[in-house]
Coordinates of C-alpha atoms and ligand atoms in Angstrom, one line a residue:
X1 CA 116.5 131.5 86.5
X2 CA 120.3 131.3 86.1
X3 CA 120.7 127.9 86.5
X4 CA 118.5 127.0 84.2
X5 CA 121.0 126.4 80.8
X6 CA 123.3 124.0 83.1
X7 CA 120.3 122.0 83.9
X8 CA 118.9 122.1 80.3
X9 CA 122.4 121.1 79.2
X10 CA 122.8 118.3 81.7
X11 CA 119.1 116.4 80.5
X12 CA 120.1 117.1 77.0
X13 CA 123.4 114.8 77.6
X14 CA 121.9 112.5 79.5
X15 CA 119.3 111.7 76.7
X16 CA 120.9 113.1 73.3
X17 CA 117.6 114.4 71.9
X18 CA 116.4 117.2 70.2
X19 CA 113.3 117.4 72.0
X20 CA 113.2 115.6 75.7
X21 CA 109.9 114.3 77.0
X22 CA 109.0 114.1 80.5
X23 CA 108.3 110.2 80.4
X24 CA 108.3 108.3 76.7
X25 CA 107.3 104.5 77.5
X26 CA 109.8 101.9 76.2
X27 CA 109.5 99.2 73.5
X28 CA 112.2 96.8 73.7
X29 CA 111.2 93.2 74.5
X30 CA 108.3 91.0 73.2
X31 CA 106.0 94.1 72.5
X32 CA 105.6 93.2 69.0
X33 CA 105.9 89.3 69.3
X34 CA 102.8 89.1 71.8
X35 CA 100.8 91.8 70.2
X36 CA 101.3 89.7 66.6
X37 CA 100.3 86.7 68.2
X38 CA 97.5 88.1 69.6
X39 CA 96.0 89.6 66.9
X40 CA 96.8 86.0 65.1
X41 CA 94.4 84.4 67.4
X42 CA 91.6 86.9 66.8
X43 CA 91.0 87.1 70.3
X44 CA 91.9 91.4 71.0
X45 CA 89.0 92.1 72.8
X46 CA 87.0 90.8 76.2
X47 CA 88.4 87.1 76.1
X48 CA 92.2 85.8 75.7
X49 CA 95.0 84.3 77.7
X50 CA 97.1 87.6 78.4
X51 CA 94.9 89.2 80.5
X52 CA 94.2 86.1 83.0
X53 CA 98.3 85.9 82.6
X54 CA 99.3 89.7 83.2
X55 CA 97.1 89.9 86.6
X56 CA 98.7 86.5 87.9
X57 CA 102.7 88.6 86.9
X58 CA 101.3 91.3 88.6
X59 CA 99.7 89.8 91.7
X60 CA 102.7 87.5 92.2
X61 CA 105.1 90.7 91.6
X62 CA 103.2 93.1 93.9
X63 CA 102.6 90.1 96.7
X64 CA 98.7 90.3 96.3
X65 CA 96.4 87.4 96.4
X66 CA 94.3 88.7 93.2
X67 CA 94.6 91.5 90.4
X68 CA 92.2 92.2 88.7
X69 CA 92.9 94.1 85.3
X70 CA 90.7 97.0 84.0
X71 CA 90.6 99.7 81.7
X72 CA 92.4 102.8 83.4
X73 CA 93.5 104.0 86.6
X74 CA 90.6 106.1 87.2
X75 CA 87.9 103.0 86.9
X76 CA 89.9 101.1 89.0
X77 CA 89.9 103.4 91.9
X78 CA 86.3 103.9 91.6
X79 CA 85.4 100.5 91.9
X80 CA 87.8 99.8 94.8
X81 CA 86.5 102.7 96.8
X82 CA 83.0 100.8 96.1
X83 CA 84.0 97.3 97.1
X84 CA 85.7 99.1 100.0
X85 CA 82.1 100.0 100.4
X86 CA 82.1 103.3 100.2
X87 CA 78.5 104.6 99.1
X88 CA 76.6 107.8 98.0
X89 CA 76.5 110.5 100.6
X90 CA 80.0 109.2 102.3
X91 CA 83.1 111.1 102.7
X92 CA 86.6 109.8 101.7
X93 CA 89.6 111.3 103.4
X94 CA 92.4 112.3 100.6
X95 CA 95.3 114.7 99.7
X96 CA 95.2 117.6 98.0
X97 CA 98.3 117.2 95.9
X98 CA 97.1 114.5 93.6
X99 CA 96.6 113.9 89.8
X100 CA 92.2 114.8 89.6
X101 CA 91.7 110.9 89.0
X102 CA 91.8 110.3 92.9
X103 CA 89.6 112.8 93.7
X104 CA 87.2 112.0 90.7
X105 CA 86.6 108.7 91.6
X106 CA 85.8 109.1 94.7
X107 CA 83.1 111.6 93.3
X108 CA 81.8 108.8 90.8
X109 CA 80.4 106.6 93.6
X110 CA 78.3 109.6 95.5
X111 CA 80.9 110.6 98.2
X112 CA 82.9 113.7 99.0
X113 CA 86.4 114.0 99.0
X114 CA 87.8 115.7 102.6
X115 CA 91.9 117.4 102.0
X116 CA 94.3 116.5 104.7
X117 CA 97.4 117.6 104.2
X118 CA 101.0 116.1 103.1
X119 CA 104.0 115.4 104.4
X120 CA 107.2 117.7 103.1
X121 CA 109.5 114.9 102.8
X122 CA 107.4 111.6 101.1
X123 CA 104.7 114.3 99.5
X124 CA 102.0 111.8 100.6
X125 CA 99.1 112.0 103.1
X126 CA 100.9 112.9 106.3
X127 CA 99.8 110.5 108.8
X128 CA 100.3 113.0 111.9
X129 CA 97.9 115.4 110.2
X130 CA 95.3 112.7 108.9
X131 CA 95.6 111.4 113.2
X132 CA 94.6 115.3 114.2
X133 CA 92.3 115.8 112.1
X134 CA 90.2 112.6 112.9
X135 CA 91.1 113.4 116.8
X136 CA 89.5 116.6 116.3
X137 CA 86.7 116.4 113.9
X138 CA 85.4 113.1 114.3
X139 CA 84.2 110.3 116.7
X140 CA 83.8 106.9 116.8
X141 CA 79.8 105.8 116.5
X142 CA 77.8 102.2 116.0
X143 CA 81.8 101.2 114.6
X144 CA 81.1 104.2 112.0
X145 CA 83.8 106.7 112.0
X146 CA 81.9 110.3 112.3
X147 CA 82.8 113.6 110.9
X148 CA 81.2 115.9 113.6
X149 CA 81.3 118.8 111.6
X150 CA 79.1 117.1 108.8
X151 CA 77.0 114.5 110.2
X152 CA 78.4 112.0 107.3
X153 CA 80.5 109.3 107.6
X154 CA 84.1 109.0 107.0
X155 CA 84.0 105.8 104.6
X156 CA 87.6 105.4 103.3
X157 CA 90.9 107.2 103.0
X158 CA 93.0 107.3 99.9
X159 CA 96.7 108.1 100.2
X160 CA 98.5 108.2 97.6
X161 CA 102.8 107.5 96.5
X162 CA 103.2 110.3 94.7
X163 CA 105.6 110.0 91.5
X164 CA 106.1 106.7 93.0
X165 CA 107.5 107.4 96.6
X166 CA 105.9 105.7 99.1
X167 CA 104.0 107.5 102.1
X168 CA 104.2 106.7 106.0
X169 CA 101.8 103.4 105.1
X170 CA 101.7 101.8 107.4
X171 CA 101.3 104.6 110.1
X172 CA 98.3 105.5 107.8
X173 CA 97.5 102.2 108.1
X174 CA 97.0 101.7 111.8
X175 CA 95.5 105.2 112.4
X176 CA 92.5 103.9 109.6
X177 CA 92.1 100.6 111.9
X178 CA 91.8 103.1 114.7
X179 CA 88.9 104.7 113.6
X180 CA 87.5 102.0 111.5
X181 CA 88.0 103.7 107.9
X182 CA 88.8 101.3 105.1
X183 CA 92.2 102.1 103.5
X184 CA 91.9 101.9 99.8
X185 CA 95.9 102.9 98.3
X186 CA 96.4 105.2 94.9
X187 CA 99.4 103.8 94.1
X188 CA 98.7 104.9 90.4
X189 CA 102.7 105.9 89.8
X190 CA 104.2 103.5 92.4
X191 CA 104.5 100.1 90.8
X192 CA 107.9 98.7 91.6
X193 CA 107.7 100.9 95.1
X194 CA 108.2 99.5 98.3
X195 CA 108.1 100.6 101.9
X196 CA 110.1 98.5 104.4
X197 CA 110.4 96.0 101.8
X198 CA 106.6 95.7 101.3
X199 CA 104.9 97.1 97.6
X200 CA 103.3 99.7 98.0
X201 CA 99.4 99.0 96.8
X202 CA 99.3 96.1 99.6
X203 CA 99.1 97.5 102.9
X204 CA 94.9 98.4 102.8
X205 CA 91.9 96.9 101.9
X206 CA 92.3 97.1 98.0
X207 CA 95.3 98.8 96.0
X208 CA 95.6 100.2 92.6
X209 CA 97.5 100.8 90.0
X210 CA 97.9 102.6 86.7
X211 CA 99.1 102.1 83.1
X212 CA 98.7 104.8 81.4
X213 CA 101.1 105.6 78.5
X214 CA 103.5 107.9 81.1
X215 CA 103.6 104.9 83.9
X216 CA 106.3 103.2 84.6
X217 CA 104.7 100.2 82.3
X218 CA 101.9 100.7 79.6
X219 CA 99.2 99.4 77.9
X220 CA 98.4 102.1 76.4
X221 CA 95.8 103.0 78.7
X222 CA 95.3 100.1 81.7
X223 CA 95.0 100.0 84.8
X224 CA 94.6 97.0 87.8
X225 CA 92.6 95.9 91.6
X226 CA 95.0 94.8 94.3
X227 CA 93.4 92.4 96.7
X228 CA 94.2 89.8 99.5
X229 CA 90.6 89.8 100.3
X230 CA 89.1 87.2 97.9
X231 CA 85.5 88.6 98.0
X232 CA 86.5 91.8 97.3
X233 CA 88.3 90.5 94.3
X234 CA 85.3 88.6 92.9
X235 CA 82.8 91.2 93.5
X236 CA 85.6 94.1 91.5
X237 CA 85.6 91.2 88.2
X238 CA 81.8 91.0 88.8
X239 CA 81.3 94.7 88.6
X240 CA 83.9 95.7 85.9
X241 CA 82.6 92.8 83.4
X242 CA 79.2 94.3 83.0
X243 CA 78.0 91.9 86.3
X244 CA 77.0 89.0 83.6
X245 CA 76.1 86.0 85.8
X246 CA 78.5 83.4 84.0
X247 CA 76.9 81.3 81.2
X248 CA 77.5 79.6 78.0
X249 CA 75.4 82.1 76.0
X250 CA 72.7 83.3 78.3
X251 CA 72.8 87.1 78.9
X252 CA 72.0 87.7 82.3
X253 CA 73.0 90.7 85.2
X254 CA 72.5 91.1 88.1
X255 CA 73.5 94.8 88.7
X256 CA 74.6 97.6 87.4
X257 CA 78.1 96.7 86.2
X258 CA 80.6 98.5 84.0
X259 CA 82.7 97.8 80.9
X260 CA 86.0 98.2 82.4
X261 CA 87.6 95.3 81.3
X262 CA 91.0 95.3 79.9
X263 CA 91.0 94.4 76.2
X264 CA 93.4 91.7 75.7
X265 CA 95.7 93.2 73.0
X266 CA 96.2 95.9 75.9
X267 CA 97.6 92.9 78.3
X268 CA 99.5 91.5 76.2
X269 CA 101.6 94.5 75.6
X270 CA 101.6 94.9 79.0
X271 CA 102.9 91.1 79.9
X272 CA 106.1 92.0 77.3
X273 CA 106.1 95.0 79.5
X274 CA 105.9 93.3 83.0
X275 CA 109.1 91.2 81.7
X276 CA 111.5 94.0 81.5
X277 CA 110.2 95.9 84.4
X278 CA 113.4 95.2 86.5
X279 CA 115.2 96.6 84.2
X280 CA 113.7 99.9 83.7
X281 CA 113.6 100.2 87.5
X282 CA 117.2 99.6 87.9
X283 CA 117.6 102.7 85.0
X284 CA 115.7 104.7 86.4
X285 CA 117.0 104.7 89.9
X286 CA 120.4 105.0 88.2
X287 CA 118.9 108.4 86.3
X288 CA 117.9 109.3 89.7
X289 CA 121.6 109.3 91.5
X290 CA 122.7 110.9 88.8
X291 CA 120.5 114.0 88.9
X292 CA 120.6 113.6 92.9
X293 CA 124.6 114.4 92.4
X294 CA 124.0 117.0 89.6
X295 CA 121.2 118.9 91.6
X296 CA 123.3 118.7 94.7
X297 CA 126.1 120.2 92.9
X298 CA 124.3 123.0 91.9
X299 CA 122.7 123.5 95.1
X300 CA 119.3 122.9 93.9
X301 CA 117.0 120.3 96.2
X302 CA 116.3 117.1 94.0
X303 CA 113.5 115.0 95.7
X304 CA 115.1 111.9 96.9
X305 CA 112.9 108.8 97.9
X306 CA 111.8 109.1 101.6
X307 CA 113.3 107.0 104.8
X308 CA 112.2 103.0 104.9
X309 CA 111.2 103.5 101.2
X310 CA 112.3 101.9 97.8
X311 CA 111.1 103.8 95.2
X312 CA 110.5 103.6 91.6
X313 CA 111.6 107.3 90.9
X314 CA 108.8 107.5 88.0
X315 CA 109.2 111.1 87.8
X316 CA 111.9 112.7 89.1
X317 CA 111.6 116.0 90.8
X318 CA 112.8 118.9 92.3
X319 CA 112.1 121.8 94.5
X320 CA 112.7 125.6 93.5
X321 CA 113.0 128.7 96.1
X322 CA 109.9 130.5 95.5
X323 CA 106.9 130.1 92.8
X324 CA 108.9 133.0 90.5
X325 CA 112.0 130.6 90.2
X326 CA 110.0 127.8 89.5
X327 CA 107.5 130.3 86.7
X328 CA 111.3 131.2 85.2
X329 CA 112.5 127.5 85.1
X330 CA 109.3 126.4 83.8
X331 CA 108.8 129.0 81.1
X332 CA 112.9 128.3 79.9
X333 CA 113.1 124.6 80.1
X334 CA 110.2 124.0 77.9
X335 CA 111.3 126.5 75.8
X336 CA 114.3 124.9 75.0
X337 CA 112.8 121.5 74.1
X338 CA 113.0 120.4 77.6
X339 CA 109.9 119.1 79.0
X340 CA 109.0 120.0 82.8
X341 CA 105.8 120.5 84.3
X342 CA 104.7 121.9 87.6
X343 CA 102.6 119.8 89.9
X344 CA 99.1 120.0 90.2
X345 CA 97.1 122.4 91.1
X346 CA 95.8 121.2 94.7
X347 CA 92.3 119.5 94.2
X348 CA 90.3 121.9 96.6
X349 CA 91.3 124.9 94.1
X350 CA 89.2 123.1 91.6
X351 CA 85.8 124.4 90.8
X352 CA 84.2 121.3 91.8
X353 CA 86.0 120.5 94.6
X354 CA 85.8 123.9 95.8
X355 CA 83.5 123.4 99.1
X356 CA 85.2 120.3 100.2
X357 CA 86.3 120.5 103.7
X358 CA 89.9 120.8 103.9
X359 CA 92.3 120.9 106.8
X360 CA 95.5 123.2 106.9
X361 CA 97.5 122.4 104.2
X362 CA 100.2 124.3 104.6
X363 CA 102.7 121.5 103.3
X364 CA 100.8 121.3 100.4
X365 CA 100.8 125.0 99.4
X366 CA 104.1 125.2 100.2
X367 CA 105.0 122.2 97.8
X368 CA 102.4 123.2 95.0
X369 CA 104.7 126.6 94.5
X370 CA 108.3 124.6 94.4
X371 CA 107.8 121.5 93.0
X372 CA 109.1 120.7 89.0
X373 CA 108.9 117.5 87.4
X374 CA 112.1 116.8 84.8
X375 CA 112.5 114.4 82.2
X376 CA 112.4 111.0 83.7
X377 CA 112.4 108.1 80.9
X378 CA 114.3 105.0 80.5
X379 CA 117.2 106.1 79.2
X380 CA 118.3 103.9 76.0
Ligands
PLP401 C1 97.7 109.5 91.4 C2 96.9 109.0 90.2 N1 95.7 108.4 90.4 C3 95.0 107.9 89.4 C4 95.4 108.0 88.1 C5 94.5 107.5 87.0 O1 95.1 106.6 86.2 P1 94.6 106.5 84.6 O2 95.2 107.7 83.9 O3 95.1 105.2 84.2 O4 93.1 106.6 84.6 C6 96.7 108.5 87.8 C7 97.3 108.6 86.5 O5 97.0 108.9 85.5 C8 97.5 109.1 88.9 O6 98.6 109.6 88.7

C-alpha cells in the first residue's frame, strides 16, 4: 500500500519510539505510592480499603448507584447477564464484531448468543436492524420475548461501544423495553464515553467495564458491575465473593458463587489510575484530531466518534478500500515496528459460535475487511 511509509512516519513522530505499541498503559501518578502502602499494610488480597474506594471513584464517575469490582472483564459480564437473569437454555441478542469475551460470557451461563448486525458509522449493535429482526422473528408471550424460529427465549441483549464509541443507546434502549429484553451494556473499552452527555455503561439494567492492561485504565487485569438497581448490586458482590453468608469466622454459602473478586493491590493501582483519567482522555482525544487531520489529508477514512457521542477514542481506527489494502498495510506497518491490528474476526465465523443464528450482517462483513486499529497510547 503506497501510503503506507507516510503513515508509518507520521506515528513514529508522534511517539518517538523505536518500536510503537498499539496501547502501552501509563504510570505517572500515585501508582507506586498506593501499591507501597498497600503492600505495607499486608492487606493485597480479598480485604483492604482500595477496593471499597475504587468502586465508590468509579460509581460516582460513571453516575451509577453501585460498582462492584471483580477480576476481569469477562467475569463481570457473565455475572451481569446472570443477575440480568439470563439462565441456561436462553438466548442473548449481540454483535458480531466484538472481542470473544462478549460472546463467551454469554455462553458461560447456558445461553446462546443470536448476531444482529452493526451500524457503519458507531460500529455498534444497529438499533434499526436489532427493531427488524425482533419484528420479524419474534413475539411477545406471558411478558417473555419469543424467538419464533427457536422456541427459546430472548433473555438479554448486549451492545457493545466498540474502541470506546458509543452506540445508538438509547434507541437500543427503548426497542429492549419494547419487547421486554433486559439490556445488559459491554462497555469493556468505553470508560470515559458518553452519549448525550450520559456514560455509556448506565443506560440498561447492569453495565460493565474492563481493565485489562490495554484499557484506557489498568489494574493489570480488572474489571467492574455498573448498577442503579441495588438488588442487582448485592446479589453480583454475593455471587463474585464465593456467596459466603457474612460472619466473623463461620464459613457458610449459600450457592454456587465465584472467586471473582478484585485483589486489592489490583485497586489500588487502579485508584492512582482513576486520578489521572481526565488527563489521559483529554490526550487521547487530542491524538485523535491529530490523526483525524493527517488521515484526512491523505484521503484515508479515520473513524471519528459518532453523532451525540463523546468518546474516549481508546483505539483509534481507520478504514481501508478493500481487504488487500488493509492485508498490505497490515503486513508493512508491523513490519516496520509499527503495531496495527485488524479487527476481529466476526464471532459467528468461530468454531463454536458457528450455528448461532445470525441476521444479515452485511455492515459487519463490510467493516471486518476495512477496519485497522493504529497506535493509540497516551502520548508522554
Ligand atoms: C468488548 C469487550 N468485552 C469484554 C472484554 C473482556 O474484558 P477482560 O479482558 O478484562 O476480561 C473486553 C476486553 O478485553 C472487550 O474488549
Amino acid at each position: 500500500m503506497k501510503k503506507c511509509k507516510s503513515i508509518v512516519d507520521f506515528i513514529k513522530n508522534i511517539y518517538k519510539k523505536d518500536f510503537i505499541a498499539l496501547h502501552e498503559p501509563v504510570f505517572v501518578g500515585n501508582e507506586k505510592k498506593y501499591l507501597n502502602e498497600c503492600i505495607d499494610s499486608t492487606f493485597v488480597s480479598s480485604v483492604g480499603k482500595y477496593v471499597d474506594k475504587f468502586e465508590e471513584m468509579l460509581a460516582e464517575y460513571v453516575g451509577a448507584k453501585f460498582a462492584v469490582a471483580v477480576s476481569n472483564g469477562t467475569s463481570a459480564l457473565f455475572i451481569a447477564l446472570k443477575t440480568a437473569g439470563v439462565k441456561q437454555g436462553d438466548e442473548v441478542i449481540t454483535q458480531p464484531l466484538t472481542f470473544v469475551a462478549t460472546a463467551n460470557a454469554i455462553s458461560y451461563c447456558g445461553a446462546k448468543p443470536v448476531f444482529v448486525d452493526v451500524d457503519l458509522d458507531t460500529l455498534g449493535l444497529s438499533p434499526k436492524a436489532l427493531k427488524e429482526f425482533l419484528e420479524k422473528n419474534c413475539e411477545i408471550k406471558e411478558n417473555r420475548c419469543i424467538n419464533k424460529t427457536t422456541g427459546k427465549t430472548i433473555k438479554a441483549c448486549v451492545p457493545m461501544h466498540t474502541f470506546g464509541h458509543p452506540c445508538k443507546i438509547d434507541e437500543i434502549k427503548e426497542i429492549c423495553d419494547d419487547w421486554h429484553i433486559e439490556l445488559v451494556e459491554d462497555a469493556a473499552e468505553s470508560l470515559g464515553s458518553f452519549y448525550k452527555n450520559k456514560h455509556t455503561g448506565t443506560f440498561g439494567k447492569v453495565g460493565i467495564f474492563s481493565f485489562n492492561g490495554n484499557k484506557i485504565i489498568t489494574a493489570g487485569g480488572g474489571g467492574v458491575i455498573v448498577t442503579d438497581d441495588e438488588r442487582l448490586a448485592k446479589k453480583a458482590k454475593h455471587l463474585t465473593t464465593t456467596a459466603k453468608v457474612p460472619h466473623p469466622y463461620e464459613y457458610y454459602h449459600d450457592e454456587t458463587g465465584y472467586n471473582f473478586r478484585m485483589p486489592n493491590i489490583n485497586a489500588a493501582l487502579l485508584v492512582a489510575q482513576m486520578e489521572n483519567l481526565d488527563k489521559f482522555l483529554e490526550n487521547k482525544r487530542n491524538l485523535a484530531k491529530k490523526y483525524e487531520e493527517f488521515f484526512k489529508s491523505i484521503g484515508v477514512e479515520f473513524i471519528k466518534e459518532p453523532i451525540n457521542a463523546k468518546s474516549n477514542y481508546w483505539l483509534n481506527a481507520i478504514k481501508l478500500e478493500n481487504k488487500t489494502q488493509r492485508d498490505e498495510f497490515l503486513e508493512c506497518s508491523n513490519k516496520n515496528k509499527v503495531m496495527t491490528r485488524p479487527i476481529w474476526t466476526l464471532m459467528n465465523k468461530l468454531p463454536m459460535y458457528k450455528t448461532c443464528q445470525t441476521d444479515s450482517l452485511e455492515n459487519a462483513e463490510y467493516l471486518e475487511e476495512r477496519i485497522v486499529n493504529i497506535p493509540s497510547g497516551v502520548v508522554l
